[in-house]
């Protein structure tokens, strides 16, 4: 039976309840422990093959594969890190500054609705607004000093994107993340195309060709790789 969202929401709990129902129900979503997303990342004329792994509650690792090197970015639940593998050598280190904070902010599993409650984080239902010329329900996700406006389609409650203002090199920038091509993966609707914008200009396009659930990954996979040097 097709899911039909309410025409009017007044509380966050109502919206979350229907969002969970549209994606297979709370018990089904709680049974999902990890997600693997295979595809590509395009920035300007450069295109890299990529695979992203996510695991509850907030573990992330993305591997970018180029002809001459492999770049990995991750969050182990405590710190964001990056590593570079080239010619048999591996260098790695922790991210810092805005990059680390932004990576940590987007490490939540699937959606902020499932984020473990932490000090300084909150969700607030705002109401109906336009986003990218579509009628949406807006929910504000507050993480410290950063406010992320999340937009869900009024038609089916898919998350269509988010807006936030962050400081990059001491300059305020508007970040827009648009989510498209939602497809059913088992019982969960997941966007297969994500486009990122900074101050209205495209900064990257993620296109996923294969998304699957529950891979039994160990937490250790999300830790910073040990450096390795040729002797």
GROMACS .gro file of N, CA, C and O in nm, residues 3 15 28 44 71 84 92-93 136 142 151 161 164 180-181 188 229 231:
model
   72
    3UNK      N    1   0.236   0.490   0.065
    3UNK     CA    2   0.238   0.576   0.183
    3UNK      C    3   0.194   0.716   0.144
    3UNK      O    4   0.236   0.771   0.043
   15UNK      N    5   0.624   1.422   1.219
   15UNK     CA    6   0.700   1.411   1.096
   15UNK      C    7   0.796   1.293   1.100
   15UNK      O    8   0.806   1.216   1.003
   28UNK      N    9   1.246  -0.187   1.137
   28UNK     CA   10   1.329  -0.218   1.020
   28UNK      C   11   1.452  -0.129   1.016
   28UNK      O   12   1.564  -0.177   0.996
   44UNK      N   13   3.464   1.930  -1.118
   44UNK     CA   14   3.513   1.990  -1.242
   44UNK      C   15   3.533   1.884  -1.349
   44UNK      O   16   3.443   1.806  -1.379
   71UNK      N   17   4.297   0.766  -0.192
   71UNK     CA   18   4.275   0.862  -0.084
   71UNK      C   19   4.158   0.816   0.001
   71UNK      O   20   4.052   0.783  -0.052
   84UNK      N   21   4.667   0.869   0.255
   84UNK     CA   22   4.702   0.862   0.114
   84UNK      C   23   4.792   0.742   0.092
   84UNK      O   24   4.895   0.727   0.159
   92UNK      N   25   4.925   0.910   0.680
   92UNK     CA   26   4.794   0.938   0.740
   92UNK      C   27   4.808   1.039   0.852
   92UNK      O   28   4.915   1.058   0.909
   93UNK      N   29   4.697   1.107   0.882
   93UNK     CA   30   4.695   1.205   0.990
   93UNK      C   31   4.554   1.251   1.017
   93UNK      O   32   4.461   1.222   0.939
  136UNK      N   33   0.831   2.185   0.078
  136UNK     CA   34   0.902   2.097   0.170
  136UNK      C   35   0.865   2.128   0.314
  136UNK      O   36   0.815   2.236   0.346
  142UNK      N   37   2.070   2.151   1.483
  142UNK     CA   38   2.168   2.243   1.542
  142UNK      C   39   2.282   2.162   1.602
  142UNK      O   40   2.260   2.072   1.684
  151UNK      N   41   1.546   1.976   0.445
  151UNK     CA   42   1.418   1.988   0.374
  151UNK      C   43   1.370   1.851   0.326
  151UNK      O   44   1.441   1.779   0.256
  161UNK      N   45   1.734   1.785   0.050
  161UNK     CA   46   1.857   1.861   0.064
  161UNK      C   47   1.866   1.935   0.194
  161UNK      O   48   1.779   1.925   0.282
  164UNK      N   49   2.324   2.521   0.498
  164UNK     CA   50   2.392   2.561   0.621
  164UNK      C   51   2.493   2.671   0.588
  164UNK      O   52   2.541   2.682   0.475
  180UNK      N   53   1.898   1.367  -0.497
  180UNK     CA   54   1.807   1.332  -0.605
  180UNK      C   55   1.814   1.183  -0.636
  180UNK      O   56   1.894   1.110  -0.577
  181UNK      N   57   1.731   1.142  -0.731
  181UNK     CA   58   1.728   1.003  -0.780
  181UNK      C   59   1.712   0.904  -0.664
  181UNK      O   60   1.790   0.811  -0.648
  188UNK      N   61   1.423   0.083   0.201
  188UNK     CA   62   1.469   0.217   0.236
  188UNK      C   63   1.493   0.299   0.110
  188UNK      O   64   1.562   0.254   0.018
  229UNK      N   65   5.594   0.279   0.510
  229UNK     CA   66   5.695   0.338   0.423
  229UNK      C   67   5.778   0.228   0.358
  229UNK      O   68   5.803   0.123   0.419
  231UNK      N   69   6.109   0.051   0.242
  231UNK     CA   70   6.245   0.046   0.299
  231UNK      C   71   6.348   0.029   0.186
  231UNK      O   72   6.322  -0.030   0.087
   0.00000   0.00000   0.00000
